[in-house]
Tab-separated table of C-alpha atoms in Angstrom:
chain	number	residue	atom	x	y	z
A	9	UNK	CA	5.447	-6.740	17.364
A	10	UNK	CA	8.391	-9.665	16.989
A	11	UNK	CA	11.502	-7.653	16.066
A	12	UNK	CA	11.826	-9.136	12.547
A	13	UNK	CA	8.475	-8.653	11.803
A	14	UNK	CA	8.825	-6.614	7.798
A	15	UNK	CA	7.310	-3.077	8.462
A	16	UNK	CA	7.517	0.000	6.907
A	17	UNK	CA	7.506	3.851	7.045
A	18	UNK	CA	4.099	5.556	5.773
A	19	UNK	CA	2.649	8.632	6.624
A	20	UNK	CA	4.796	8.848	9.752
A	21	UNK	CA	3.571	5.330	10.883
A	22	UNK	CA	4.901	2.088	10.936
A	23	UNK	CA	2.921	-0.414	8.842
A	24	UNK	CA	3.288	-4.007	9.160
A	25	UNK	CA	2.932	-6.575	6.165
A	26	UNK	CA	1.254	-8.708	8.786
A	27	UNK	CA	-1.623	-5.943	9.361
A	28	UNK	CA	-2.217	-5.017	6.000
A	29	UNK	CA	-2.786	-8.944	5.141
A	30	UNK	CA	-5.002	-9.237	8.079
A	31	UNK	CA	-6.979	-6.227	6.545
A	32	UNK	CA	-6.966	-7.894	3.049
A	33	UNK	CA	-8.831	-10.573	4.940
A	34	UNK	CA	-11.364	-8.183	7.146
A	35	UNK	CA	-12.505	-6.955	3.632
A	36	UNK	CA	-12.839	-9.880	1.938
A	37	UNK	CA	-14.836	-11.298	4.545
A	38	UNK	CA	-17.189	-8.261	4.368
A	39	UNK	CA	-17.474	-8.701	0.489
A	40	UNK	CA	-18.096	-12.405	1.231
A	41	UNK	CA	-20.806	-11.915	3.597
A	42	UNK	CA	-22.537	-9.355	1.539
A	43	UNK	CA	-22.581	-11.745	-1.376
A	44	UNK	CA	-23.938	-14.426	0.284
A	45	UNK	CA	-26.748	-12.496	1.437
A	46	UNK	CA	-27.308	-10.676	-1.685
A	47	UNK	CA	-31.093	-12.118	-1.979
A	48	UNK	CA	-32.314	-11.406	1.250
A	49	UNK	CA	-32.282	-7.411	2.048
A	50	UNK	CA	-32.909	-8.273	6.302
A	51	UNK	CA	-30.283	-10.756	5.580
A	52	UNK	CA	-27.448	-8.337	4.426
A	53	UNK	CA	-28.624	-5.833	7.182
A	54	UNK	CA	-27.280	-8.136	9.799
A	55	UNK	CA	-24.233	-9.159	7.759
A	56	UNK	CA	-23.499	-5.562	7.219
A	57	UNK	CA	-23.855	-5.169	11.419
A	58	UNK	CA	-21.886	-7.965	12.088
A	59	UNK	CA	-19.412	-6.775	10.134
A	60	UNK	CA	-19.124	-3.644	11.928
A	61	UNK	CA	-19.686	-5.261	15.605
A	62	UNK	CA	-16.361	-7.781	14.597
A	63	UNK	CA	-14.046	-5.337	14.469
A	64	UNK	CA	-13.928	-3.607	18.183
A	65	UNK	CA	-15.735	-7.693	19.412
A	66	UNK	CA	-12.812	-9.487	17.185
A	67	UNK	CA	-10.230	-7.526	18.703
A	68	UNK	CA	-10.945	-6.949	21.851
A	69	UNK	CA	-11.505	-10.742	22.371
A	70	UNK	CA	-8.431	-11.446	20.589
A	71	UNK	CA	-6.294	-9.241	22.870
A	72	UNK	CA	-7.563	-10.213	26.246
A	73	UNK	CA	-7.609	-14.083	25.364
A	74	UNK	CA	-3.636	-13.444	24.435
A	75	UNK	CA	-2.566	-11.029	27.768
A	76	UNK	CA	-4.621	-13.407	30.059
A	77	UNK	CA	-3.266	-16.699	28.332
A	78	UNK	CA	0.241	-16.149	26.700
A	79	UNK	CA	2.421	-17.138	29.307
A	80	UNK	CA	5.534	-14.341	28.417
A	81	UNK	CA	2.604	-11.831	28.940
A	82	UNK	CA	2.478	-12.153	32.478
A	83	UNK	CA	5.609	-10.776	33.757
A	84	UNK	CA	4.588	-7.220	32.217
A	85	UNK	CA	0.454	-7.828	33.191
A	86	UNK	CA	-0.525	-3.975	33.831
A	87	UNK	CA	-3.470	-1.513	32.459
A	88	UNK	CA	-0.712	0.226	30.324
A	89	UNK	CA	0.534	-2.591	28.377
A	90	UNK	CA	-2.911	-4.661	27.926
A	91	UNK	CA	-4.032	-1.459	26.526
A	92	UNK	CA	-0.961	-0.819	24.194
A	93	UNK	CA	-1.811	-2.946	21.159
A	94	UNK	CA	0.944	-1.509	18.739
A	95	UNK	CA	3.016	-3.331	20.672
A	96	UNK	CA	1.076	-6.460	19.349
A	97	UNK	CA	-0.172	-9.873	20.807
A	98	UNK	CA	-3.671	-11.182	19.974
A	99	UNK	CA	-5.058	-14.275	19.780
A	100	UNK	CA	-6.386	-16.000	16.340
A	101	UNK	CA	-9.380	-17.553	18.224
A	102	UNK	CA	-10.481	-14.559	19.952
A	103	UNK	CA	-11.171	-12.523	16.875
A	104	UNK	CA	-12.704	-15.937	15.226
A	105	UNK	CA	-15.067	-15.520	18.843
A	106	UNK	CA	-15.591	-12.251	18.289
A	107	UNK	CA	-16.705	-12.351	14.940
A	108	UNK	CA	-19.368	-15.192	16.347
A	109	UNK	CA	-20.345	-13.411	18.885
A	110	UNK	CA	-21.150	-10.391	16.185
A	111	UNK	CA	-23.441	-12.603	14.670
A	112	UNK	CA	-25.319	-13.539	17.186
A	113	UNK	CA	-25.967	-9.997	18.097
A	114	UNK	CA	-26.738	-8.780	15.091
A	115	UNK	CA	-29.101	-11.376	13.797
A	116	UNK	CA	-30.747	-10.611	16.679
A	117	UNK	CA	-31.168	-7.218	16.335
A	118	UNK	CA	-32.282	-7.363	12.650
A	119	UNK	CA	-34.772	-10.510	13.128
A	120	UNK	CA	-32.626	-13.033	11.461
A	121	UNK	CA	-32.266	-16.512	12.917
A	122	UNK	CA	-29.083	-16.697	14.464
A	123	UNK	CA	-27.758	-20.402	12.779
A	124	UNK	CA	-28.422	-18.217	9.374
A	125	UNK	CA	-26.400	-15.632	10.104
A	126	UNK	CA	-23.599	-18.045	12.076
A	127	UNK	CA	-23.411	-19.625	8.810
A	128	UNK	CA	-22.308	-16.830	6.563
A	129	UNK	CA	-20.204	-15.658	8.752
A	130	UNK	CA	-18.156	-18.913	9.369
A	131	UNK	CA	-17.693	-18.786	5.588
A	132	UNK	CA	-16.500	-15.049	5.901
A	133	UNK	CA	-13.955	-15.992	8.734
A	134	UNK	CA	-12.656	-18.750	6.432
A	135	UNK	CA	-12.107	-16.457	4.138
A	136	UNK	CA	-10.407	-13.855	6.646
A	137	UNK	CA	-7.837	-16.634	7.389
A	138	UNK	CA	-6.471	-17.368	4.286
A	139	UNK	CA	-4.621	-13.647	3.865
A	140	UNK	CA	-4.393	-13.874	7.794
A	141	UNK	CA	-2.163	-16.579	7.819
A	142	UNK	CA	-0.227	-15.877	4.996
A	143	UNK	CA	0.772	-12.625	6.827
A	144	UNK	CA	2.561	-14.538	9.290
A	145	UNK	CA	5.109	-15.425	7.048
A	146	UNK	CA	6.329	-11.710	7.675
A	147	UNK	CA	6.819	-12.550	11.250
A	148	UNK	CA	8.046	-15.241	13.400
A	149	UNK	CA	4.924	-17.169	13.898
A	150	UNK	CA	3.838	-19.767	12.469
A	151	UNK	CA	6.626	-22.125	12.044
A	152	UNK	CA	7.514	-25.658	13.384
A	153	UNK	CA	10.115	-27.217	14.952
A	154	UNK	CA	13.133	-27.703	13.138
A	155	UNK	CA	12.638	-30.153	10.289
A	156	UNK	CA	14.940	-33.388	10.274
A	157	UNK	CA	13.802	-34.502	7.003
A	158	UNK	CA	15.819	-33.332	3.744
A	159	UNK	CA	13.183	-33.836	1.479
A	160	UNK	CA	10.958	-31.610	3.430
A	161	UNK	CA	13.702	-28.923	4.097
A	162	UNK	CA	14.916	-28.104	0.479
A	163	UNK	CA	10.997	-27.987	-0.428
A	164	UNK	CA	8.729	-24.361	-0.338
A	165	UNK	CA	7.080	-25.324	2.582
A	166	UNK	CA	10.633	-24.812	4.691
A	167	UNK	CA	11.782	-21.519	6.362
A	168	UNK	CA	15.363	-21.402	6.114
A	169	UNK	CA	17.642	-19.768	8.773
A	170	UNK	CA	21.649	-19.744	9.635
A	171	UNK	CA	20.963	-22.742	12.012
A	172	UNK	CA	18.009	-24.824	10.597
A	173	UNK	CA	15.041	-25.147	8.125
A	174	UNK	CA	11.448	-24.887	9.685
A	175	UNK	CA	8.084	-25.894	8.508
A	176	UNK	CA	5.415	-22.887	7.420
A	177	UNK	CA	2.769	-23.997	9.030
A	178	UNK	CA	1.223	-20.848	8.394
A	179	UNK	CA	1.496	-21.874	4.642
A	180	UNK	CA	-0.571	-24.710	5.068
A	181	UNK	CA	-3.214	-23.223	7.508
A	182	UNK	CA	-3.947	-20.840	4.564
A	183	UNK	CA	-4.176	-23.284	2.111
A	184	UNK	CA	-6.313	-25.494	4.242
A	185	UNK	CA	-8.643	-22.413	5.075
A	186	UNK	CA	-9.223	-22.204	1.490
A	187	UNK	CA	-9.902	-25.958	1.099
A	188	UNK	CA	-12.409	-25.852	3.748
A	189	UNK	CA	-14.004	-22.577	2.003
A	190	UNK	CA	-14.290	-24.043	-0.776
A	191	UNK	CA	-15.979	-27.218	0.984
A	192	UNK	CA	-18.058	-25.256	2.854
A	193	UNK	CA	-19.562	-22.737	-0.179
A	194	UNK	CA	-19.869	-26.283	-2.114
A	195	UNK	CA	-22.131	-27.299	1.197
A	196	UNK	CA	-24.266	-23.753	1.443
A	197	UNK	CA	-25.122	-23.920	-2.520
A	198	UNK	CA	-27.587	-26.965	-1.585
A	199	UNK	CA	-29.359	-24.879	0.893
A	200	UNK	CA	-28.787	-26.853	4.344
A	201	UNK	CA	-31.253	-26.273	7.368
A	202	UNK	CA	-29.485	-23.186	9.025
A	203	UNK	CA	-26.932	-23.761	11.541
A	204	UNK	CA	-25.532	-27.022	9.499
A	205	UNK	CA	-22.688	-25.230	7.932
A	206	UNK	CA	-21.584	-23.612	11.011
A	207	UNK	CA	-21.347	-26.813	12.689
A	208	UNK	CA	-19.356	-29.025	9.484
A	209	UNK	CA	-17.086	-25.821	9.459
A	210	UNK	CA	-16.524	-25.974	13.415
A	211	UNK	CA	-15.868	-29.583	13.160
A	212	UNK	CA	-13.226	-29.485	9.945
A	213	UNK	CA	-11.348	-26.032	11.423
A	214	UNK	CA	-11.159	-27.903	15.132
A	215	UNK	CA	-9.765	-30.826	13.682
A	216	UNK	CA	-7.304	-29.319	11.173
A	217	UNK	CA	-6.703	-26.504	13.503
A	218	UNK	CA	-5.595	-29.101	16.445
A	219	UNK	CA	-3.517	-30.708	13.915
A	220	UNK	CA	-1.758	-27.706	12.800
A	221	UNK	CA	-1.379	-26.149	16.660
A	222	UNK	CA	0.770	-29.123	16.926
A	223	UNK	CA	2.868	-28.418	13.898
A	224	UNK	CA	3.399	-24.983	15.464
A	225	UNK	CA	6.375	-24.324	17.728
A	226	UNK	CA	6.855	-20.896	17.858
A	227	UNK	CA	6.114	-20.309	21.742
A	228	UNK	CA	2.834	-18.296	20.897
A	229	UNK	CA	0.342	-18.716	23.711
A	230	UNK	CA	2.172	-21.817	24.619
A	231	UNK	CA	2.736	-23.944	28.114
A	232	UNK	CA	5.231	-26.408	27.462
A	233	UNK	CA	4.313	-28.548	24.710
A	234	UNK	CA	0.801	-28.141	24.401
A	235	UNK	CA	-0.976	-25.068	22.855
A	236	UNK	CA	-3.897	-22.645	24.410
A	237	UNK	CA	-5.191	-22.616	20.840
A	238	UNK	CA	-4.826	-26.121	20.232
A	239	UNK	CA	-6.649	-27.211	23.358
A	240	UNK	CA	-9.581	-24.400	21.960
A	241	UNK	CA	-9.495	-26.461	18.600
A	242	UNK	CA	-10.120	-29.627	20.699
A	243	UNK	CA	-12.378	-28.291	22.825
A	244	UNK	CA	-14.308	-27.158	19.628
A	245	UNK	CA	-14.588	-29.957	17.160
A	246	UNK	CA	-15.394	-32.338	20.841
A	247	UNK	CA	-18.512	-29.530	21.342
A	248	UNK	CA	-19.256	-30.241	17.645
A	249	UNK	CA	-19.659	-34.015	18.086
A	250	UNK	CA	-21.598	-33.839	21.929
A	251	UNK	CA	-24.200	-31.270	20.263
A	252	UNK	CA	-25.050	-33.664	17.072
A	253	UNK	CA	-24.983	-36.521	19.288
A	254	UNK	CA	-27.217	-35.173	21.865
A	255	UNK	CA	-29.567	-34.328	18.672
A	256	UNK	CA	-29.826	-37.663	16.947
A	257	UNK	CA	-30.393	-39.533	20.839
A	258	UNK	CA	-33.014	-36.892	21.810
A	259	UNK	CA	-34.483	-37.655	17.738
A	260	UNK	CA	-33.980	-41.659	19.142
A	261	UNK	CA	-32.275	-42.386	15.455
A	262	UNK	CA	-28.945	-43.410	14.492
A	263	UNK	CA	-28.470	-44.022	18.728
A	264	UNK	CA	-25.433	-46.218	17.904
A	265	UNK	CA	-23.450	-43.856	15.574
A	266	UNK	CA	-24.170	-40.709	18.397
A	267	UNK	CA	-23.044	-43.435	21.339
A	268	UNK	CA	-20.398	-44.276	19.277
A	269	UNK	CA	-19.870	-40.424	18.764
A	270	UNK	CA	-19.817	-39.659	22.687
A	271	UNK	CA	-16.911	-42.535	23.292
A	272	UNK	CA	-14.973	-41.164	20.439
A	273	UNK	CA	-14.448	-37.758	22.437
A	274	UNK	CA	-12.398	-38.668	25.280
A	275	UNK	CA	-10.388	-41.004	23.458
A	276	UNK	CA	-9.933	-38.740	20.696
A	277	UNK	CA	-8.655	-36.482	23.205
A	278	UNK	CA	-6.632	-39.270	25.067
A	279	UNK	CA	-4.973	-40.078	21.708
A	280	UNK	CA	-4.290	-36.824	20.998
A	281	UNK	CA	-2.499	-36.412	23.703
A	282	UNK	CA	-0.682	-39.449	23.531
A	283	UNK	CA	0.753	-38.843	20.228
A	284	UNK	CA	2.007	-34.953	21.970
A	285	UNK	CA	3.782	-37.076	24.029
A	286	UNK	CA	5.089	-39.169	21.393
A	287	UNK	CA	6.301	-35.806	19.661
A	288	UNK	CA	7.954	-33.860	22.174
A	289	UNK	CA	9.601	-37.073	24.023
A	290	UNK	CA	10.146	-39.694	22.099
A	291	UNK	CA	12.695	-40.517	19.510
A	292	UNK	CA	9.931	-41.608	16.741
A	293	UNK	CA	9.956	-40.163	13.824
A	294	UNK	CA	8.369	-37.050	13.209
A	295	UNK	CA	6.403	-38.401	10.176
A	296	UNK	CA	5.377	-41.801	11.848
A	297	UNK	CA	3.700	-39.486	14.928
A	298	UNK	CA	1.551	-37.147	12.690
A	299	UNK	CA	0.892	-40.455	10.711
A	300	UNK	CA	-0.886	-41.611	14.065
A	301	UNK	CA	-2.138	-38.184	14.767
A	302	UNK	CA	-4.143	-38.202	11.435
A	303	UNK	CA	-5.498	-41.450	12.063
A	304	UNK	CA	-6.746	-40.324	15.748
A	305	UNK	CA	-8.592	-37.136	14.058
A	306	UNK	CA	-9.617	-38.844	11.082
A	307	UNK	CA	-12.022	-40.868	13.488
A	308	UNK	CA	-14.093	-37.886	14.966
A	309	UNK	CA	-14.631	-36.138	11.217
A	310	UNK	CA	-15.740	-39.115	9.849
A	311	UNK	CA	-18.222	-39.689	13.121
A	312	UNK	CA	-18.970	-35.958	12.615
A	313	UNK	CA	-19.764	-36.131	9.202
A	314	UNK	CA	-21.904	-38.998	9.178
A	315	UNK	CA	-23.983	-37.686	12.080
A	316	UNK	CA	-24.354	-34.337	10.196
A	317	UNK	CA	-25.386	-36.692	7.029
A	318	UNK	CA	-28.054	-38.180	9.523
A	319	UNK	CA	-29.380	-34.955	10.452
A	320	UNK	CA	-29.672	-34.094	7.265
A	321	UNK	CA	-31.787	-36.819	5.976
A	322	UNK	CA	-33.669	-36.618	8.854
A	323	UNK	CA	-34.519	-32.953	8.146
A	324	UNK	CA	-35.799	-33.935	4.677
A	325	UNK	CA	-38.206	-37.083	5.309
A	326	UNK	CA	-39.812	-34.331	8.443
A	327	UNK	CA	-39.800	-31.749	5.432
């Protein structure tokens, strides 16, 4: 763990703040998943084995995708220290894959269909995040570069040190995991064909999630200026928007909104990593570059949303 990590003597252990957050959000995800499966006894069977499968999947992912991926990892890559987790290092979107991959195995182990159970659990892992990243602020992730604007300095959202203010970026990842929970339970209450949820909450986390692995600057899993995690956020909400495009052409409807959906991708991602550029090299401000870089990622979630809109009506005039 980072040296200034808060931690504490208990039982002849030392506890961090950071893992007892993280297990606030491994149990609230549990109690999520069991109460949105509540009706359906096969249904809480597989959340109940997902739950258990996450833990050894979720970590295990998460600590292999950091050792193989962090670049400060390398010089000490051995069998010894890959294996020594107290020493810390995991990756967010390993345990996020993890938890997936859970799902898949245990809805198919219980008879469930697999976009069911995908879409409880992405509402579980939403809820996982929100403690999750507010445990951060008891280490030294999740914070920006340092801030050049007063106004945002003196506010909550900055991290004060001897030397400069920083953003919390972990702040506002929590917050926005519990705006898109609260989207996404909004979403599951009108009973969507399965597998609809999983893919609006894939597209919002990838596109927030990019936006916010931008925001971060705290040499986690980092080359240079770009991100491992932030090119995974990419590479997710860009799956999200090939997949419902593919649907609507092979459905020959809306073909111009899922063309339109396929061009957005690489320039998304070209203008995406323009505006990096414009970040780490330029001398614009700070504000007028994630100005552009909401524009940029507001164009995919609107594509995204309206194809998922499509799908949706096109589910209910074949119902």
């Amino acid at each position: 763990m980072h040296e200034d990590a808060l931690s504490f003597p208990f039982l002849g252990s030392q506890v961090y703040a950071y893992g007892l957050l993280v297990m606030l959000g491994v149990l609230l995800a549990m109690a999520l998943a069991l109460f949105l499966t509540r009706k359906n006894s096969r249904e809480q069977q597989a959340a109940a084995l997902t739950a258990l499968l996450a833990l050894p999947l979720g970590l295990i992912l998460a600590r292999l995708m950091y050792v193989f991926l962090d670049p400060t990892f390398r010089p000490l890559m051995n069998i010894g220290n890959i294996l020594n987790i107290t020493t810390g290092g995991f990756a967010m979107f390993g345990a996020l894959m993890g938890a997936a991959l859970a799902a898949c195995i245990a809805a198919r182990l219980t008879r469930v269909p697999a976009a069911r159970m995908l879409d409880v659990t992405v509402a579980a892992l939403l809820a996982f995040l929100i403690p999750a990243r507010l445990g951060e602020g008891y280490t030294a992730l999740g914070v920006s570069r340092p801030l050049t604007t007063p106004w945002l300095a003196d506010s909550f959202l900055a991290r004060q040190d001897d030397y400069d203010a920083y953003l919390r970026t972990y702040l506002l990842e929590a917050m926005i995991a519990l705006i898109l929970l609260v989207i996404l339970l909004r979403f599951l209450r009108r009973k969507p064909r399965h597998g609809r949820a999983f893919a609006l909450a894939c597209l919002l986390f990838g596109i927030t999630q990019t936006l916010m692995e931008s925001l971060r600057y705290d040499g986690h899993m980092r080359f240079s200026f770009i991100g491992v995690q932030q090119v995974l956020a990419v590479t997710l909400f860009c799956l999200v928007l090939i997949v419902l495009a593919i649907r609507l052409l092979k459905a020959n409807k809306a073909r111009l909104l899922a063309v339109l959906s396929l061009i957005a991708v690489p320039l998304s991602v070209a203008g995406g990593v323009g505006v990096e550029f414009l970040i780490d090299r330029s001398e614009m401000g700070k504000l007028i570059s994630y100005a552009l870089y909401l524009l940029v990622l507001a164009i995919p979630a609107a594509l995204g949303i309206l194809m998922l809109k499509q799908e949706e009506r096109l589910g209910q005039s074949t119902d």
